[in-house]
Structure formats: C-alpha cells, structure tokens
Amino acid sequence: MNRHNSRPVVLCLSGHDPSGGAGLQADIEALLAQGCHAAPTVTALTVQDSVNVQDFRVLDREWVLAQAHAVIADLPVAAVKLGMLGSVQMVDTVLEIMQRLPGIPLVCDPVLRAGGGGSLGKEDVGYAMRERLLPIAAIATPNLPEARILAELPEGTADECAAVLLPKIQHLLITGGHGDESDVHNRLYSRDGSRHTFTCPRLPGSYHGSGCTLASTLAGRLALGEEIVSATRTALDYTWRTLRDAEQPGRGQFIPRRLPLDFSL
C-alpha cells in the first residue's frame, strides 16, 4: 500500500567511495538511520579503499548542476550536506545550487584529506571554501587538521582556529578525534560567543568515514527541525556508537556500522 512520504529530504553533494566506508554511501546510511531520505548528488569519483585514496576525478560542473536541479525541482529539500568537492569550480557550483534553496540549512564537511592522509583537493580549495561557502553554511564540521587548513594556522589550537573562522560562519564544530587525549573533546563554537564541549571516550583504532557520518547525521537532525546544539549532541552520540560498533572488512581502517544488522519486518 502506498503511503505519504513524510521523511525530510537531505540533498547530499559528496564524492563516491568505492569501498563504501565514506562519501555518499556513508551519507545515505546515516540519513536512513535518522529517518530521513538522502538525495545523493555525485561531485567526484575516487579510487580508494579502506587504507587510503589513490586518485580522484571531479565531475563536470554541468553534470553536478543537472543532478542537483533535478532533485530540487522534484523533492522538498529540507537540508543540504556537503562532502568532497575537490576543486574551486565545484565550490562555485555549490554556490549556484544554494541560490535555489534560500533559507535551507547547509552543513559543510570540509573534506580536504582522506583518513589515510591523501589529499582530496588542491590547497586553494580550502581557501575557496572558507571565503565562499562558510558564510552561507549553517555549520561546518572540520576536524582539527582541517580547521588548521581553513584557518591557515598549521599549529593552531581549536580555539585559535575558531577565532579566525567564526567571523565567516554562524556555527563551527571542531572535532577532536585527531588528538591524543584519553577522552575526545568536540567543541561547538557559535558567533554569538556561546560554546559547548561534548566529551566522549576515545576508541582504539582509526576509522574511515567518521566525518561523513557526523556531518550527514547533523544535516538530518537539522532537517528534522532539531535546534543546533541538540542536533550536534545527537549527531555526535550516534557517530560515536557507529564507531564503537565498527567493523574492519578490509586491510585498513574500521568502517562505522551506521545501520542495524537486523532488517527483518
């Protein structure tokens, strides 16, 4: 029997990861877990596995625009999640897409490097994201290495990076998984001066797709109408659980378990 589809739609502009750990597959799985519908728009194709990225190719902007415009014309987009863009031209493409979605929250995951360390864009991509995309985003979710690239502070602390970036964006979540503390400190900064720190136990191992999982979950929570602090807390808690239950299907990093194993009706 057909039923009215009331799940919020999240437009995902991300790269394709053939290993299934990160990128659009991570977005889709995380959004399904939030009760949202993912509308995946491919921005780039990658050659990567659970160890690292070997190569990537950014799609022609006309193809990306065509994908996004088809979705926007047909589905009621409630939020947008950005992942890998890979080029300055793709930054401009996103700006053009967002002109058709006034007032829709944009979650920017500045994917500049793969979990294994490989670059996913030239250095000028970070600058273009900072100057052009952060001002139209509701929130950005860089880890500390990405925040340092965006702020151009190679040795900067989270607080120092936030001081540089907050004039550009309303809310900034700098995740702390790349540190060496016994607990992970994830810091949410807001332009109004408020600040929230969310702490969770550090898990052993390294993970492929944790940033994608977090950002897409956060976009889903915003699409559901949750306010920014609560949505951040929910997204961080869910992401931590996916890492706690992660599995290692290949020779490299662990992959978050974003969906339950039992799909029986």
PDB file of C-alpha atoms in Angstrom:
ATOM      1  CA  MET A   1       0.000   0.000   0.000  1.00  0.00           C
ATOM      2  CA  ASN A   2       1.318   3.434  -0.917  1.00  0.00           C
ATOM      3  CA  ARG A   3       1.864   5.850   1.948  1.00  0.00           C
ATOM      4  CA  HIS A   4       2.573   9.549   2.061  1.00  0.00           C
ATOM      5  CA  ASN A   5       6.315  10.075   2.345  1.00  0.00           C
ATOM      6  CA  SER A   6       6.892  12.437   5.257  1.00  0.00           C
ATOM      7  CA  ARG A   7      10.622  11.815   5.686  1.00  0.00           C
ATOM      8  CA  PRO A   8      12.694  15.004   5.319  1.00  0.00           C
ATOM      9  CA  VAL A   9      14.864  15.116   2.205  1.00  0.00           C
ATOM     10  CA  VAL A  10      18.581  15.906   2.518  1.00  0.00           C
ATOM     11  CA  LEU A  11      20.475  16.801  -0.649  1.00  0.00           C
ATOM     12  CA  CYS A  12      23.979  15.317  -0.372  1.00  0.00           C
ATOM     13  CA  LEU A  13      26.752  16.770  -2.528  1.00  0.00           C
ATOM     14  CA  SER A  14      29.603  14.340  -1.968  1.00  0.00           C
ATOM     15  CA  GLY A  15      32.119  12.054  -3.632  1.00  0.00           C
ATOM     16  CA  HIS A  16      31.737   8.353  -4.333  1.00  0.00           C
ATOM     17  CA  ASP A  17      33.935   5.992  -2.320  1.00  0.00           C
ATOM     18  CA  PRO A  18      34.062   2.510  -3.901  1.00  0.00           C
ATOM     19  CA  SER A  19      34.991   0.932  -0.558  1.00  0.00           C
ATOM     20  CA  GLY A  20      31.641   2.046   0.873  1.00  0.00           C
ATOM     21  CA  GLY A  21      33.166   3.475   4.023  1.00  0.00           C
ATOM     22  CA  ALA A  22      32.889   7.191   3.337  1.00  0.00           C
ATOM     23  CA  GLY A  23      31.293   9.554   0.837  1.00  0.00           C
ATOM     24  CA  LEU A  24      27.771   9.141  -0.435  1.00  0.00           C
ATOM     25  CA  GLN A  25      27.244   5.654   0.965  1.00  0.00           C
ATOM     26  CA  ALA A  26      28.063   6.964   4.428  1.00  0.00           C
ATOM     27  CA  ASP A  27      25.630   9.837   3.872  1.00  0.00           C
ATOM     28  CA  ILE A  28      22.830   7.536   2.745  1.00  0.00           C
ATOM     29  CA  GLU A  29      23.234   5.081   5.608  1.00  0.00           C
ATOM     30  CA  ALA A  30      23.485   7.764   8.299  1.00  0.00           C
ATOM     31  CA  LEU A  31      20.445   9.627   6.970  1.00  0.00           C
ATOM     32  CA  LEU A  32      18.387   6.448   6.773  1.00  0.00           C
ATOM     33  CA  ALA A  33      19.224   5.859  10.429  1.00  0.00           C
ATOM     34  CA  GLN A  34      17.824   9.329  11.262  1.00  0.00           C
ATOM     35  CA  GLY A  35      14.573   8.686   9.430  1.00  0.00           C
ATOM     36  CA  CYS A  36      15.498  10.949   6.514  1.00  0.00           C
ATOM     37  CA  HIS A  37      15.601  10.458   2.751  1.00  0.00           C
ATOM     38  CA  ALA A  38      19.013  11.002   1.136  1.00  0.00           C
ATOM     39  CA  ALA A  39      19.187  12.546  -2.335  1.00  0.00           C
ATOM     40  CA  PRO A  40      22.792  11.755  -3.364  1.00  0.00           C
ATOM     41  CA  THR A  41      24.384  14.047  -5.941  1.00  0.00           C
ATOM     42  CA  VAL A  42      27.841  12.864  -7.040  1.00  0.00           C
ATOM     43  CA  THR A  43      30.534  15.562  -7.108  1.00  0.00           C
ATOM     44  CA  ALA A  44      33.601  13.357  -7.623  1.00  0.00           C
ATOM     45  CA  LEU A  45      34.713   9.805  -8.281  1.00  0.00           C
ATOM     46  CA  THR A  46      37.562   8.385  -6.243  1.00  0.00           C
ATOM     47  CA  VAL A  47      39.928   5.446  -6.380  1.00  0.00           C
ATOM     48  CA  GLN A  48      40.292   4.485  -2.739  1.00  0.00           C
ATOM     49  CA  ASP A  49      39.988   1.670  -0.274  1.00  0.00           C
ATOM     50  CA  SER A  50      39.898   1.439   3.499  1.00  0.00           C
ATOM     51  CA  VAL A  51      43.630   2.235   3.602  1.00  0.00           C
ATOM     52  CA  ASN A  52      43.879   5.474   1.613  1.00  0.00           C
ATOM     53  CA  VAL A  53      42.896   7.369  -1.538  1.00  0.00           C
ATOM     54  CA  GLN A  54      44.925   6.761  -4.691  1.00  0.00           C
ATOM     55  CA  ASP A  55      43.255   9.126  -7.146  1.00  0.00           C
ATOM     56  CA  PHE A  56      40.111  11.165  -7.748  1.00  0.00           C
ATOM     57  CA  ARG A  57      38.286  12.895 -10.569  1.00  0.00           C
ATOM     58  CA  VAL A  58      35.928  15.832 -10.061  1.00  0.00           C
ATOM     59  CA  LEU A  59      32.824  15.618 -12.237  1.00  0.00           C
ATOM     60  CA  ASP A  60      31.989  18.243 -14.824  1.00  0.00           C
ATOM     61  CA  ARG A  61      30.027  21.034 -13.148  1.00  0.00           C
ATOM     62  CA  GLU A  62      27.172  20.742 -15.638  1.00  0.00           C
ATOM     63  CA  TRP A  63      26.585  17.152 -14.575  1.00  0.00           C
ATOM     64  CA  VAL A  64      26.546  18.142 -10.911  1.00  0.00           C
ATOM     65  CA  LEU A  65      24.184  21.048 -11.577  1.00  0.00           C
ATOM     66  CA  ALA A  66      21.887  18.794 -13.599  1.00  0.00           C
ATOM     67  CA  GLN A  67      21.733  16.229 -10.776  1.00  0.00           C
ATOM     68  CA  ALA A  68      21.016  18.822  -8.102  1.00  0.00           C
ATOM     69  CA  HIS A  69      18.469  20.754 -10.158  1.00  0.00           C
ATOM     70  CA  ALA A  70      16.575  17.553 -10.938  1.00  0.00           C
ATOM     71  CA  VAL A  71      16.308  16.824  -7.216  1.00  0.00           C
ATOM     72  CA  ILE A  72      15.332  20.389  -6.277  1.00  0.00           C
ATOM     73  CA  ALA A  73      12.620  20.502  -8.943  1.00  0.00           C
ATOM     74  CA  ASP A  74      11.077  17.271  -7.685  1.00  0.00           C
ATOM     75  CA  LEU A  75      11.727  16.870  -3.943  1.00  0.00           C
ATOM     76  CA  PRO A  76      11.217  19.229  -0.981  1.00  0.00           C
ATOM     77  CA  VAL A  77      14.827  19.599   0.176  1.00  0.00           C
ATOM     78  CA  ALA A  78      14.977  20.304   3.922  1.00  0.00           C
ATOM     79  CA  ALA A  79      18.769  20.425   4.349  1.00  0.00           C
ATOM     80  CA  VAL A  80      21.969  20.154   2.307  1.00  0.00           C
ATOM     81  CA  LYS A  81      25.117  18.276   3.264  1.00  0.00           C
ATOM     82  CA  LEU A  82      28.444  18.977   1.584  1.00  0.00           C
ATOM     83  CA  GLY A  83      31.247  16.460   1.432  1.00  0.00           C
ATOM     84  CA  MET A  84      34.115  16.202  -1.024  1.00  0.00           C
ATOM     85  CA  LEU A  85      34.176  18.984  -3.619  1.00  0.00           C
ATOM     86  CA  GLY A  86      37.737  18.630  -4.912  1.00  0.00           C
ATOM     87  CA  SER A  87      38.028  21.872  -6.890  1.00  0.00           C
ATOM     88  CA  VAL A  88      37.370  25.598  -6.713  1.00  0.00           C
ATOM     89  CA  GLN A  89      34.991  25.220  -9.644  1.00  0.00           C
ATOM     90  CA  MET A  90      32.893  22.827  -7.558  1.00  0.00           C
ATOM     91  CA  VAL A  91      32.772  25.396  -4.754  1.00  0.00           C
ATOM     92  CA  ASP A  92      31.229  27.835  -7.242  1.00  0.00           C
ATOM     93  CA  THR A  93      28.844  25.098  -8.374  1.00  0.00           C
ATOM     94  CA  VAL A  94      27.575  24.672  -4.819  1.00  0.00           C
ATOM     95  CA  LEU A  95      27.018  28.413  -4.540  1.00  0.00           C
ATOM     96  CA  GLU A  96      24.859  28.290  -7.661  1.00  0.00           C
ATOM     97  CA  ILE A  97      22.858  25.354  -6.303  1.00  0.00           C
ATOM     98  CA  MET A  98      22.244  27.056  -2.956  1.00  0.00           C
ATOM     99  CA  GLN A  99      20.775  30.091  -4.719  1.00  0.00           C
ATOM    100  CA  ARG A 100      17.785  27.848  -5.463  1.00  0.00           C
ATOM    101  CA  LEU A 101      17.467  26.850  -1.789  1.00  0.00           C
ATOM    102  CA  PRO A 102      17.161  30.083   0.217  1.00  0.00           C
ATOM    103  CA  GLY A 103      16.830  29.513   3.941  1.00  0.00           C
ATOM    104  CA  ILE A 104      17.724  25.809   3.741  1.00  0.00           C
ATOM    105  CA  PRO A 105      20.416  24.822   6.280  1.00  0.00           C
ATOM    106  CA  LEU A 106      23.756  23.833   4.765  1.00  0.00           C
ATOM    107  CA  VAL A 107      26.128  21.552   6.682  1.00  0.00           C
ATOM    108  CA  CYS A 108      29.666  21.870   5.358  1.00  0.00           C
ATOM    109  CA  ASP A 109      32.043  18.970   5.953  1.00  0.00           C
ATOM    110  CA  PRO A 110      35.332  20.346   4.574  1.00  0.00           C
ATOM    111  CA  VAL A 111      36.703  17.105   3.142  1.00  0.00           C
ATOM    112  CA  LEU A 112      40.252  18.107   2.241  1.00  0.00           C
ATOM    113  CA  ARG A 113      42.133  14.922   3.099  1.00  0.00           C
ATOM    114  CA  ALA A 114      41.245  11.255   3.311  1.00  0.00           C
ATOM    115  CA  GLY A 115      41.503   9.437   6.609  1.00  0.00           C
ATOM    116  CA  GLY A 116      44.719   7.819   5.396  1.00  0.00           C
ATOM    117  CA  GLY A 117      46.258  11.233   4.707  1.00  0.00           C
ATOM    118  CA  GLY A 118      45.825  11.502   0.933  1.00  0.00           C
ATOM    119  CA  SER A 119      44.820  14.874  -0.494  1.00  0.00           C
ATOM    120  CA  LEU A 120      41.307  15.292  -1.871  1.00  0.00           C
ATOM    121  CA  GLY A 121      41.808  18.683  -3.474  1.00  0.00           C
ATOM    122  CA  LYS A 122      44.347  21.383  -4.166  1.00  0.00           C
ATOM    123  CA  GLU A 123      45.328  23.842  -1.454  1.00  0.00           C
ATOM    124  CA  ASP A 124      43.185  26.631  -2.924  1.00  0.00           C
ATOM    125  CA  VAL A 125      40.026  24.582  -2.328  1.00  0.00           C
ATOM    126  CA  GLY A 126      40.273  25.193   1.414  1.00  0.00           C
ATOM    127  CA  TYR A 127      40.616  28.935   0.861  1.00  0.00           C
ATOM    128  CA  ALA A 128      37.639  28.989  -1.509  1.00  0.00           C
ATOM    129  CA  MET A 129      35.512  27.057   0.964  1.00  0.00           C
ATOM    130  CA  ARG A 130      36.422  29.446   3.768  1.00  0.00           C
ATOM    131  CA  GLU A 131      35.711  32.596   1.776  1.00  0.00           C
ATOM    132  CA  ARG A 132      32.654  31.485  -0.223  1.00  0.00           C
ATOM    133  CA  LEU A 133      30.926  28.545   1.433  1.00  0.00           C
ATOM    134  CA  LEU A 134      31.309  29.115   5.172  1.00  0.00           C
ATOM    135  CA  PRO A 135      29.361  32.401   5.000  1.00  0.00           C
ATOM    136  CA  ILE A 136      26.280  30.623   3.600  1.00  0.00           C
ATOM    137  CA  ALA A 137      26.542  27.495   5.785  1.00  0.00           C
ATOM    138  CA  ALA A 138      24.624  26.888   8.988  1.00  0.00           C
ATOM    139  CA  ILE A 139      27.548  24.944  10.433  1.00  0.00           C
ATOM    140  CA  ALA A 140      30.905  23.468   9.395  1.00  0.00           C
ATOM    141  CA  THR A 141      32.301  20.271  10.915  1.00  0.00           C
ATOM    142  CA  PRO A 142      36.088  20.181  10.380  1.00  0.00           C
ATOM    143  CA  ASN A 143      38.413  18.005  12.404  1.00  0.00           C
ATOM    144  CA  LEU A 144      41.363  19.877  13.875  1.00  0.00           C
ATOM    145  CA  PRO A 145      43.734  19.269  10.893  1.00  0.00           C
ATOM    146  CA  GLU A 146      41.038  20.552   8.516  1.00  0.00           C
ATOM    147  CA  ALA A 147      40.325  23.538  10.756  1.00  0.00           C
ATOM    148  CA  ARG A 148      44.027  24.404  10.657  1.00  0.00           C
ATOM    149  CA  ILE A 149      43.982  24.314   6.847  1.00  0.00           C
ATOM    150  CA  LEU A 150      40.883  26.509   6.691  1.00  0.00           C
ATOM    151  CA  ALA A 151      42.276  28.988   9.217  1.00  0.00           C
ATOM    152  CA  GLU A 152      45.802  28.863   7.741  1.00  0.00           C
ATOM    153  CA  LEU A 153      47.214  28.080  11.188  1.00  0.00           C
ATOM    154  CA  PRO A 154      49.426  24.965  10.799  1.00  0.00           C
ATOM    155  CA  GLU A 155      49.947  24.585  14.561  1.00  0.00           C
ATOM    156  CA  GLY A 156      46.782  26.289  15.795  1.00  0.00           C
ATOM    157  CA  THR A 157      44.620  25.049  18.636  1.00  0.00           C
ATOM    158  CA  ALA A 158      40.893  24.573  18.204  1.00  0.00           C
ATOM    159  CA  ASP A 159      40.258  27.876  19.996  1.00  0.00           C
ATOM    160  CA  GLU A 160      42.713  29.721  17.762  1.00  0.00           C
ATOM    161  CA  CYS A 161      41.220  28.270  14.595  1.00  0.00           C
ATOM    162  CA  ALA A 162      37.711  29.139  15.774  1.00  0.00           C
ATOM    163  CA  ALA A 163      38.752  32.747  16.398  1.00  0.00           C
ATOM    164  CA  VAL A 164      39.797  33.010  12.738  1.00  0.00           C
ATOM    165  CA  LEU A 165      36.835  31.144  11.251  1.00  0.00           C
ATOM    166  CA  LEU A 166      33.857  32.335  13.317  1.00  0.00           C
ATOM    167  CA  PRO A 167      33.602  35.702  11.543  1.00  0.00           C
ATOM    168  CA  LYS A 168      32.910  33.617   8.427  1.00  0.00           C
ATOM    169  CA  ILE A 169      30.284  31.215   9.789  1.00  0.00           C
ATOM    170  CA  GLN A 170      27.454  31.096  12.313  1.00  0.00           C
ATOM    171  CA  HIS A 171      28.414  27.800  13.991  1.00  0.00           C
ATOM    172  CA  LEU A 172      31.609  25.742  13.921  1.00  0.00           C
ATOM    173  CA  LEU A 173      32.070  22.212  15.260  1.00  0.00           C
ATOM    174  CA  ILE A 174      35.745  21.240  15.534  1.00  0.00           C
ATOM    175  CA  THR A 175      36.047  17.540  16.282  1.00  0.00           C
ATOM    176  CA  GLY A 176      38.854  16.253  18.455  1.00  0.00           C
ATOM    177  CA  GLY A 177      39.398  12.714  17.266  1.00  0.00           C
ATOM    178  CA  HIS A 178      42.879  13.504  15.907  1.00  0.00           C
ATOM    179  CA  GLY A 179      44.281  14.442  19.313  1.00  0.00           C
ATOM    180  CA  ASP A 180      45.926  12.166  21.853  1.00  0.00           C
ATOM    181  CA  GLU A 181      43.827  12.843  24.966  1.00  0.00           C
ATOM    182  CA  SER A 182      42.219   9.889  26.726  1.00  0.00           C
ATOM    183  CA  ASP A 183      38.833  11.488  26.020  1.00  0.00           C
ATOM    184  CA  VAL A 184      37.766  13.132  22.773  1.00  0.00           C
ATOM    185  CA  HIS A 185      36.695  16.773  23.104  1.00  0.00           C
ATOM    186  CA  ASN A 186      34.391  18.033  20.361  1.00  0.00           C
ATOM    187  CA  ARG A 187      33.908  21.785  20.523  1.00  0.00           C
ATOM    188  CA  LEU A 188      30.931  23.714  19.174  1.00  0.00           C
ATOM    189  CA  TYR A 189      31.598  27.435  18.724  1.00  0.00           C
ATOM    190  CA  SER A 190      28.925  29.994  17.846  1.00  0.00           C
ATOM    191  CA  ARG A 191      29.334  33.504  16.575  1.00  0.00           C
ATOM    192  CA  ASP A 192      27.280  34.867  19.483  1.00  0.00           C
ATOM    193  CA  GLY A 193      30.088  33.792  21.830  1.00  0.00           C
ATOM    194  CA  SER A 194      28.452  30.653  23.215  1.00  0.00           C
ATOM    195  CA  ARG A 195      30.488  27.477  23.358  1.00  0.00           C
ATOM    196  CA  HIS A 196      29.698  23.845  24.134  1.00  0.00           C
ATOM    197  CA  THR A 197      32.124  20.975  24.639  1.00  0.00           C
ATOM    198  CA  PHE A 198      30.958  17.391  24.095  1.00  0.00           C
ATOM    199  CA  THR A 199      33.216  14.716  25.536  1.00  0.00           C
ATOM    200  CA  CYS A 200      33.281  11.024  24.723  1.00  0.00           C
ATOM    201  CA  PRO A 201      35.702   8.153  25.443  1.00  0.00           C
ATOM    202  CA  ARG A 202      38.407   7.677  22.851  1.00  0.00           C
ATOM    203  CA  LEU A 203      38.043   4.433  20.921  1.00  0.00           C
ATOM    204  CA  PRO A 204      41.011   2.370  19.708  1.00  0.00           C
ATOM    205  CA  GLY A 205      41.890   2.200  16.029  1.00  0.00           C
ATOM    206  CA  SER A 206      41.274   4.555  13.109  1.00  0.00           C
ATOM    207  CA  TYR A 207      38.034   4.966  11.193  1.00  0.00           C
ATOM    208  CA  HIS A 208      37.079   5.515   7.559  1.00  0.00           C
ATOM    209  CA  GLY A 209      34.006   7.701   7.106  1.00  0.00           C
ATOM    210  CA  SER A 210      33.523   9.085  10.602  1.00  0.00           C
ATOM    211  CA  GLY A 211      33.437  12.704   9.411  1.00  0.00           C
ATOM    212  CA  CYS A 212      30.906  11.914   6.670  1.00  0.00           C
ATOM    213  CA  THR A 213      28.765  10.075   9.203  1.00  0.00           C
ATOM    214  CA  LEU A 214      28.792  13.009  11.614  1.00  0.00           C
ATOM    215  CA  ALA A 215      28.043  15.714   9.046  1.00  0.00           C
ATOM    216  CA  SER A 216      25.243  13.832   7.314  1.00  0.00           C
ATOM    217  CA  THR A 217      23.657  12.902  10.649  1.00  0.00           C
ATOM    218  CA  LEU A 218      23.796  16.538  11.712  1.00  0.00           C
ATOM    219  CA  ALA A 219      22.160  17.590   8.436  1.00  0.00           C
ATOM    220  CA  GLY A 220      19.454  15.031   9.052  1.00  0.00           C
ATOM    221  CA  ARG A 221      18.778  16.298  12.554  1.00  0.00           C
ATOM    222  CA  LEU A 222      18.500  19.879  11.256  1.00  0.00           C
ATOM    223  CA  ALA A 223      16.157  18.680   8.517  1.00  0.00           C
ATOM    224  CA  LEU A 224      14.003  17.127  11.237  1.00  0.00           C
ATOM    225  CA  GLY A 225      13.784  20.529  12.936  1.00  0.00           C
ATOM    226  CA  GLU A 226      16.176  19.950  15.822  1.00  0.00           C
ATOM    227  CA  GLU A 227      17.991  23.082  17.015  1.00  0.00           C
ATOM    228  CA  ILE A 228      21.742  23.366  16.537  1.00  0.00           C
ATOM    229  CA  VAL A 229      23.077  22.402  19.997  1.00  0.00           C
ATOM    230  CA  SER A 230      20.706  19.463  20.420  1.00  0.00           C
ATOM    231  CA  ALA A 231      21.303  18.333  16.821  1.00  0.00           C
ATOM    232  CA  THR A 232      25.067  18.433  17.391  1.00  0.00           C
ATOM    233  CA  ARG A 233      24.782  16.367  20.560  1.00  0.00           C
ATOM    234  CA  THR A 234      22.537  13.805  18.857  1.00  0.00           C
ATOM    235  CA  ALA A 235      24.858  13.552  15.836  1.00  0.00           C
ATOM    236  CA  LEU A 236      27.965  13.130  17.993  1.00  0.00           C
ATOM    237  CA  ASP A 237      26.313  10.443  20.150  1.00  0.00           C
ATOM    238  CA  TYR A 238      25.120   8.500  17.105  1.00  0.00           C
ATOM    239  CA  THR A 239      28.514   8.763  15.386  1.00  0.00           C
ATOM    240  CA  TRP A 240      30.312   7.515  18.493  1.00  0.00           C
ATOM    241  CA  ARG A 241      28.047   4.457  18.595  1.00  0.00           C
ATOM    242  CA  THR A 242      28.738   3.695  14.928  1.00  0.00           C
ATOM    243  CA  LEU A 243      32.471   3.777  15.692  1.00  0.00           C
ATOM    244  CA  ARG A 244      32.088   1.659  18.810  1.00  0.00           C
ATOM    245  CA  ASP A 245      30.357  -0.997  16.691  1.00  0.00           C
ATOM    246  CA  ALA A 246      32.607  -0.550  13.636  1.00  0.00           C
ATOM    247  CA  GLU A 247      33.959  -3.459  11.639  1.00  0.00           C
ATOM    248  CA  GLN A 248      37.108  -3.987   9.607  1.00  0.00           C
ATOM    249  CA  PRO A 249      36.134  -5.590   6.294  1.00  0.00           C
ATOM    250  CA  GLY A 250      39.427  -4.769   4.568  1.00  0.00           C
ATOM    251  CA  ARG A 251      43.110  -4.300   5.321  1.00  0.00           C
ATOM    252  CA  GLY A 252      42.846  -0.717   6.532  1.00  0.00           C
ATOM    253  CA  GLN A 253      40.658   1.420   8.739  1.00  0.00           C
ATOM    254  CA  PHE A 254      37.498   0.388  10.542  1.00  0.00           C
ATOM    255  CA  ILE A 255      34.193   1.317   8.872  1.00  0.00           C
ATOM    256  CA  PRO A 256      31.370   2.685  11.047  1.00  0.00           C
ATOM    257  CA  ARG A 257      28.318   0.488  11.419  1.00  0.00           C
ATOM    258  CA  ARG A 258      25.609   3.020  10.647  1.00  0.00           C
ATOM    259  CA  LEU A 259      22.657   0.662  10.205  1.00  0.00           C
ATOM    260  CA  PRO A 260      21.370  -2.240  12.335  1.00  0.00           C
ATOM    261  CA  LEU A 261      22.169  -5.755  11.254  1.00  0.00           C
ATOM    262  CA  ASP A 262      18.564  -6.978  11.542  1.00  0.00           C
ATOM    263  CA  PHE A 263      16.258  -5.619   8.841  1.00  0.00           C
ATOM    264  CA  SER A 264      13.546  -8.242   9.370  1.00  0.00           C
ATOM    265  CA  LEU A 265       9.967  -6.938   9.239  1.00  0.00           C
TER     266      LEU A 265
END
